[in-house]
Short mmCIF file of C-alpha atoms and ligand atoms in Angstrom, two decimals:
data_model
loop_
_atom_site.label_atom_id
_atom_site.label_comp_id
_atom_site.label_asym_id
_atom_site.label_seq_id
_atom_site.Cartn_x
_atom_site.Cartn_y
_atom_site.Cartn_z
CA UNK A 1 -146.48 -11.56 70.59
CA UNK A 2 -144.70 -13.98 72.80
CA UNK A 3 -146.68 -17.06 73.65
CA UNK A 4 -147.74 -15.37 76.83
CA UNK A 5 -150.48 -16.70 79.00
CA UNK A 6 -151.48 -13.99 81.39
CA UNK A 7 -153.36 -15.02 84.52
CA UNK A 8 -155.10 -13.04 87.21
CA UNK A 9 -156.52 -14.13 90.55
CA UNK A 10 -159.63 -12.47 91.94
CA UNK A 11 -160.32 -14.04 95.34
CA UNK A 12 -161.05 -17.68 94.63
CA UNK A 13 -161.51 -17.10 90.88
CA UNK A 14 -158.75 -17.48 88.32
CA UNK A 15 -158.83 -15.73 84.92
CA UNK A 16 -156.64 -17.04 82.10
CA UNK A 17 -155.91 -15.29 78.82
CA UNK A 18 -156.30 -17.22 75.56
CA UNK A 19 -155.23 -14.88 72.76
CA UNK A 20 -156.08 -15.56 69.14
CA UNK A 21 -154.05 -12.89 67.36
CA UNK A 22 -152.35 -9.53 67.52
CA UNK A 23 -154.02 -6.80 65.56
CA UNK A 24 -152.81 -3.27 65.05
CA UNK A 25 -153.87 -1.70 61.79
CA UNK A 26 -157.54 -2.64 61.87
CA UNK A 27 -158.10 -0.98 65.23
CA UNK A 28 -156.22 2.15 64.17
CA UNK A 29 -158.65 2.67 61.29
CA UNK A 30 -161.62 1.36 63.21
CA UNK A 31 -161.53 4.30 65.64
CA UNK A 32 -161.44 7.12 63.06
CA UNK A 33 -160.39 9.78 65.54
CA UNK A 34 -157.41 7.79 66.79
CA UNK A 35 -155.04 9.49 64.36
CA UNK A 36 -151.36 8.90 64.96
CA UNK A 37 -150.68 12.50 65.98
CA UNK A 38 -153.39 12.33 68.63
CA UNK A 39 -152.28 8.95 69.91
CA UNK A 40 -148.71 10.18 70.29
CA UNK A 41 -149.99 12.88 72.66
CA UNK A 42 -151.37 10.26 75.07
CA UNK A 43 -147.97 9.34 76.40
CA UNK A 44 -149.06 6.69 78.91
CA UNK A 45 -150.23 4.47 76.03
CA UNK A 46 -146.59 3.72 75.24
CA UNK A 47 -145.05 1.18 75.15
CA UNK A 48 -147.85 -1.32 75.85
CA UNK A 49 -150.80 0.06 73.93
CA UNK A 50 -149.25 2.15 71.15
CA UNK A 51 -145.91 2.37 69.42
CA UNK A 52 -143.63 5.35 68.84
CA UNK A 53 -145.36 6.16 65.54
CA UNK A 54 -148.74 6.42 67.22
CA UNK A 55 -150.07 3.14 65.90
CA UNK A 56 -152.41 1.28 68.25
CA UNK A 57 -151.56 -2.17 69.58
CA UNK A 58 -154.43 -4.55 70.15
CA UNK A 59 -155.38 -8.19 70.57
CA UNK A 60 -158.25 -10.46 69.71
CA UNK A 61 -158.55 -12.71 72.76
CA UNK A 62 -160.71 -14.79 75.09
CA UNK A 63 -160.60 -15.42 78.80
CA UNK A 64 -161.20 -18.62 80.74
CA UNK A 65 -162.78 -17.77 84.08
CA UNK A 66 -162.36 -20.65 86.56
CA UNK A 67 -164.94 -20.32 89.28
CA UNK A 68 -166.47 -22.87 91.64
CA UNK A 69 -164.82 -25.71 89.74
CA UNK A 70 -166.26 -24.63 86.38
CA UNK A 71 -164.56 -23.21 83.30
CA UNK A 72 -166.37 -20.24 81.77
CA UNK A 73 -165.03 -19.05 78.42
CA UNK A 74 -165.68 -15.38 77.76
CA UNK A 75 -165.91 -14.57 74.02
CA UNK A 76 -164.51 -16.74 71.24
CA UNK A 77 -162.63 -14.43 68.83
CA UNK A 78 -162.76 -14.83 65.04
CA UNK A 79 -162.44 -18.57 64.48
CA UNK A 80 -160.91 -20.40 61.54
CA UNK A 81 -162.27 -20.84 57.99
CA UNK A 82 -164.96 -18.13 58.31
CA UNK A 83 -166.06 -16.05 55.33
CA UNK A 84 -165.78 -12.33 56.18
CA UNK A 85 -165.92 -10.25 52.99
CA UNK A 86 -165.86 -6.84 54.73
CA UNK A 87 -162.91 -7.63 56.99
CA UNK A 88 -160.95 -10.15 54.93
CA UNK A 89 -157.98 -9.84 57.33
CA UNK A 90 -160.13 -11.66 59.89
CA UNK A 91 -161.67 -14.13 57.46
CA UNK A 92 -160.45 -17.59 56.50
CA UNK A 93 -157.97 -17.59 59.37
CA UNK A 94 -155.87 -20.63 60.21
CA UNK A 95 -154.67 -19.90 63.74
CA UNK A 96 -153.62 -22.38 66.42
CA UNK A 97 -156.07 -20.88 68.95
CA UNK A 98 -157.49 -24.25 70.05
CA UNK A 99 -154.02 -25.61 70.84
CA UNK A 100 -153.60 -22.84 73.38
CA UNK A 101 -156.24 -24.41 75.62
CA UNK A 102 -154.15 -27.49 76.29
CA UNK A 103 -151.16 -25.22 76.92
CA UNK A 104 -153.05 -23.62 79.80
CA UNK A 105 -154.22 -27.01 81.04
CA UNK A 106 -157.83 -27.01 79.84
CA UNK A 107 -159.22 -29.44 77.25
CA UNK A 108 -162.10 -28.28 75.06
CA UNK A 109 -164.47 -30.79 76.66
CA UNK A 110 -163.86 -29.11 80.03
CA UNK A 111 -165.38 -25.80 79.04
CA UNK A 112 -168.67 -25.69 80.97
CA UNK A 113 -169.97 -22.35 79.70
CA UNK A 114 -169.28 -20.12 76.74
CA UNK A 115 -170.49 -16.56 77.31
CA UNK A 116 -170.47 -13.97 74.52
CA UNK A 117 -170.40 -10.29 75.49
CA UNK A 118 -172.18 -9.55 72.22
CA UNK A 119 -172.72 -11.20 68.86
CA UNK A 120 -170.22 -9.40 66.60
CA UNK A 121 -168.30 -11.88 64.52
CA UNK A 122 -164.98 -11.36 66.35
CA UNK A 123 -166.59 -12.47 69.63
CA UNK A 124 -168.43 -15.61 68.47
CA UNK A 125 -166.10 -17.18 65.89
CA UNK A 126 -164.78 -20.17 67.84
CA UNK A 127 -168.26 -21.05 69.04
CA UNK A 128 -168.05 -23.42 66.08
CA UNK A 129 -165.45 -25.11 63.92
CA UNK A 130 -165.60 -26.63 60.47
CA UNK A 131 -165.89 -30.43 60.45
CA UNK A 132 -166.66 -32.37 57.25
CA UNK A 133 -168.02 -29.21 55.66
CA UNK A 134 -170.35 -28.44 58.58
CA UNK A 135 -170.15 -25.94 61.46
CA UNK A 136 -170.22 -27.84 64.74
CA UNK A 137 -169.94 -26.54 68.32
CA UNK A 138 -166.27 -26.37 69.34
CA UNK A 139 -167.04 -26.91 73.02
CA UNK A 140 -169.36 -29.94 73.04
CA UNK A 141 -170.12 -29.95 76.77
CA UNK A 142 -170.67 -26.21 77.16
CA UNK A 143 -173.84 -24.28 77.64
CA UNK A 144 -173.55 -21.24 75.40
CA UNK A 145 -174.99 -18.18 77.11
CA UNK A 146 -176.38 -15.47 74.82
CA UNK A 147 -178.34 -12.37 75.79
CA UNK A 148 -181.89 -13.05 74.63
CA UNK A 149 -182.34 -9.46 73.48
CA UNK A 150 -179.05 -9.49 71.59
CA UNK A 151 -179.95 -12.70 69.76
CA UNK A 152 -183.38 -11.39 68.85
CA UNK A 153 -181.84 -8.20 67.48
CA UNK A 154 -179.42 -10.01 65.18
CA UNK A 155 -181.73 -12.67 63.78
CA UNK A 156 -183.88 -9.86 62.35
CA UNK A 157 -180.90 -8.83 60.20
CA UNK A 158 -181.08 -5.11 60.97
CA UNK A 159 -180.27 -2.98 57.94
CA UNK A 160 -177.47 -0.85 59.37
CA UNK A 161 -175.25 -3.79 60.32
CA UNK A 162 -172.68 -5.40 58.09
CA UNK A 163 -172.68 -8.70 56.30
CA UNK A 164 -169.77 -10.13 58.30
CA UNK A 165 -171.89 -9.99 61.43
CA UNK A 166 -174.77 -11.76 59.72
CA UNK A 167 -172.28 -14.37 58.54
CA UNK A 168 -171.14 -14.68 62.14
CA UNK A 169 -174.71 -15.39 63.24
CA UNK A 170 -175.11 -17.98 60.47
CA UNK A 171 -171.85 -19.87 60.96
CA UNK A 172 -171.14 -19.35 64.68
CA UNK A 173 -174.45 -18.84 66.53
CA UNK A 174 -177.23 -20.65 64.63
CA UNK A 175 -175.39 -24.01 64.58
CA UNK A 176 -175.06 -23.79 68.39
CA UNK A 177 -178.78 -23.07 68.73
CA UNK A 178 -179.61 -25.98 66.39
CA UNK A 179 -177.39 -28.30 68.44
CA UNK A 180 -179.47 -27.43 71.51
CA UNK A 181 -176.53 -25.91 73.39
CA UNK A 182 -177.73 -22.29 73.53
CA UNK A 183 -179.30 -20.74 76.58
CA UNK A 184 -180.90 -17.31 76.23
CA UNK A 185 -180.48 -15.18 79.32
CA UNK A 186 -181.21 -11.71 80.69
CA UNK A 187 -178.58 -8.97 80.42
CA UNK A 188 -177.78 -9.06 84.15
CA UNK A 189 -177.60 -12.84 84.33
CA UNK A 190 -175.72 -14.42 87.23
CA UNK A 191 -173.63 -17.36 86.03
CA UNK A 192 -172.65 -18.37 89.55
CA UNK A 193 -171.99 -16.71 92.90
CA UNK A 194 -168.82 -15.00 91.59
CA UNK A 195 -169.51 -14.23 87.94
CA UNK A 196 -172.29 -12.19 86.38
CA UNK A 197 -173.23 -10.11 83.37
CA UNK A 198 -173.51 -6.34 83.62
CA UNK A 199 -175.55 -4.59 80.91
CA UNK A 200 -173.37 -2.16 78.92
CA UNK A 201 -175.50 -1.38 75.85
CA UNK A 202 -174.58 0.80 72.89
CA UNK A 203 -171.83 -0.91 70.94
CA UNK A 204 -174.57 -3.44 70.28
CA UNK A 205 -178.12 -3.17 71.69
CA UNK A 206 -177.66 -5.81 74.41
CA UNK A 207 -173.92 -5.74 74.90
CA UNK A 208 -172.79 -6.98 78.34
CA UNK A 209 -169.58 -6.87 80.36
CA UNK A 210 -168.62 -9.64 82.78
CA UNK A 211 -168.12 -8.89 86.47
CA UNK A 212 -166.04 -11.21 88.64
CA UNK A 213 -166.33 -10.65 92.36
CA UNK A 214 -164.85 -12.86 95.06
CA UNK A 215 -163.54 -12.39 98.60
CA UNK A 216 -163.78 -8.61 98.35
CA UNK A 217 -161.85 -8.45 95.08
CA UNK A 218 -163.36 -7.35 91.78
CA UNK A 219 -162.56 -7.44 88.07
CA UNK A 220 -164.58 -6.57 84.98
CA UNK A 221 -163.99 -8.00 81.52
CA UNK A 222 -165.05 -5.07 79.38
CA UNK A 223 -166.22 -6.62 76.13
CA UNK A 224 -166.28 -3.76 73.63
CA UNK A 225 -167.28 -0.98 76.07
CA UNK A 226 -163.85 0.22 74.98
CA UNK A 227 -161.84 -1.21 72.14
CA UNK A 228 -158.62 0.44 73.15
CA UNK A 229 -157.27 2.25 76.25
CA UNK A 230 -157.15 5.49 74.21
CA UNK A 231 -160.91 5.60 74.81
CA UNK A 232 -160.21 6.01 78.52
CA UNK A 233 -158.49 9.29 77.66
CA UNK A 234 -161.01 10.11 74.91
CA UNK A 235 -164.28 8.59 76.01
CA UNK A 236 -166.08 10.35 73.15
CA UNK A 237 -164.18 8.43 70.44
CA UNK A 238 -166.60 6.03 68.82
CA UNK A 239 -166.02 3.21 66.35
CA UNK A 240 -167.57 2.42 63.02
CA UNK A 241 -169.16 -0.68 64.50
CA UNK A 242 -171.17 0.98 67.28
CA UNK A 243 -174.87 0.31 66.73
CA UNK A 244 -175.78 3.34 68.87
CA UNK A 245 -172.76 5.68 69.08
CA UNK A 246 -174.34 8.11 71.59
CA UNK A 247 -175.35 5.33 73.96
CA UNK A 248 -171.90 3.77 73.58
CA UNK A 249 -170.28 6.99 74.84
CA UNK A 250 -172.76 7.34 77.70
CA UNK A 251 -172.19 3.71 78.75
CA UNK A 252 -168.41 4.15 78.58
CA UNK A 253 -168.55 7.30 80.73
CA UNK A 254 -170.70 5.57 83.34
CA UNK A 255 -168.45 2.51 83.32
CA UNK A 256 -165.27 4.55 83.77
CA UNK A 257 -166.82 6.74 86.45
CA UNK A 258 -167.76 3.66 88.40
CA UNK A 259 -164.33 2.03 88.30
CA UNK A 260 -162.06 5.06 88.51
CA UNK A 261 -159.81 5.26 91.58
CA UNK A 262 -161.12 1.94 92.87
CA UNK A 263 -159.43 -1.45 93.22
CA UNK A 264 -161.45 -2.91 90.35
CA UNK A 265 -159.22 -4.60 87.80
CA UNK A 266 -160.34 -3.64 84.29
CA UNK A 267 -159.57 -6.40 81.78
CA UNK A 268 -159.88 -5.04 78.24
CA UNK A 269 -161.19 -7.53 75.70
CA UNK A 270 -159.08 -6.02 72.92
CA UNK A 271 -156.33 -4.49 75.06
CA UNK A 272 -152.77 -5.52 74.22
CA UNK A 273 -150.59 -7.15 76.89
CA UNK A 274 -150.62 -6.72 79.84
CA UNK A 275 -154.38 -6.37 79.07
CA UNK A 276 -155.51 -5.33 82.55
CA UNK A 277 -155.10 -2.38 84.90
CA UNK A 278 -156.79 0.07 87.22
CA UNK A 279 -158.42 3.26 85.97
CA UNK A 280 -156.94 6.21 87.81
CA UNK A 281 -157.58 9.94 87.62
CA UNK A 282 -154.73 12.43 87.25
CA UNK A 283 -156.06 15.95 87.51
CA UNK A 284 -159.11 15.78 85.26
CA UNK A 285 -157.87 12.98 83.03
CA UNK A 286 -158.32 9.27 83.29
CA UNK A 287 -155.70 6.69 82.42
CA UNK A 288 -155.09 2.97 82.72
CA UNK A 289 -152.44 2.08 85.26
CA UNK A 290 -150.99 -1.37 84.56
ZN1 ZN B 1 -164.67 -6.82 69.27
#
């Protein structure tokens, strides 16, 4: 990936990409039905979202939403130094993610809010960083917004979920709560007049997407309502990490029905560059038009 810094303007709000890493193979196996032969048939995925061999292209990334003079960071990727035995490719990373903030003109102390779409480990990682052997909040002046229901689900350590996510709670959520920086909110919480949560449950029980609306323009940061644009063509394709696969599909269908053939910019949390587009219908099929 080039050191790209994509930006979008939605009315008076600016959205800035902060990417942590490219990731291809994990997502290809993560959506079991996204076999290469099937991906090759969805021609509009090339060249941005799949390669000639039918391998998916993806990103792990965050977005800074600048609204009413505040910086709101949406999701915090994997983080460095984290122990992730089930997905070792995303454990013990040493990326230069934090340096990218100064490159886009934001220092860590200027992040006013951190909002996590859900509490999977690849969305909370940079909530904390390792300092003298301890996990400390990376954004010292931020309020960290977590769905109350989502937090309550994860602290009970539900049996069907994997150890990496529990590790994520322990090293990237609990230290924030103990530092007094967490705020537990409802699933349709309004951060300010332009930015709000929209409940999109299924992938996790209290998963949310983030709606940005200003001066008649609208964008939605998806979270993991979809992991890859191939799920716009095949809305029924679930992932191994969906807590409730049936609800995930229902939520995705509703989401896509709502945005299709509108001016809403859909910004995919794991979509490869250029990351955003409009959902359009061609005959009976939906696709992402970038
Ligand atoms: Zn994710």
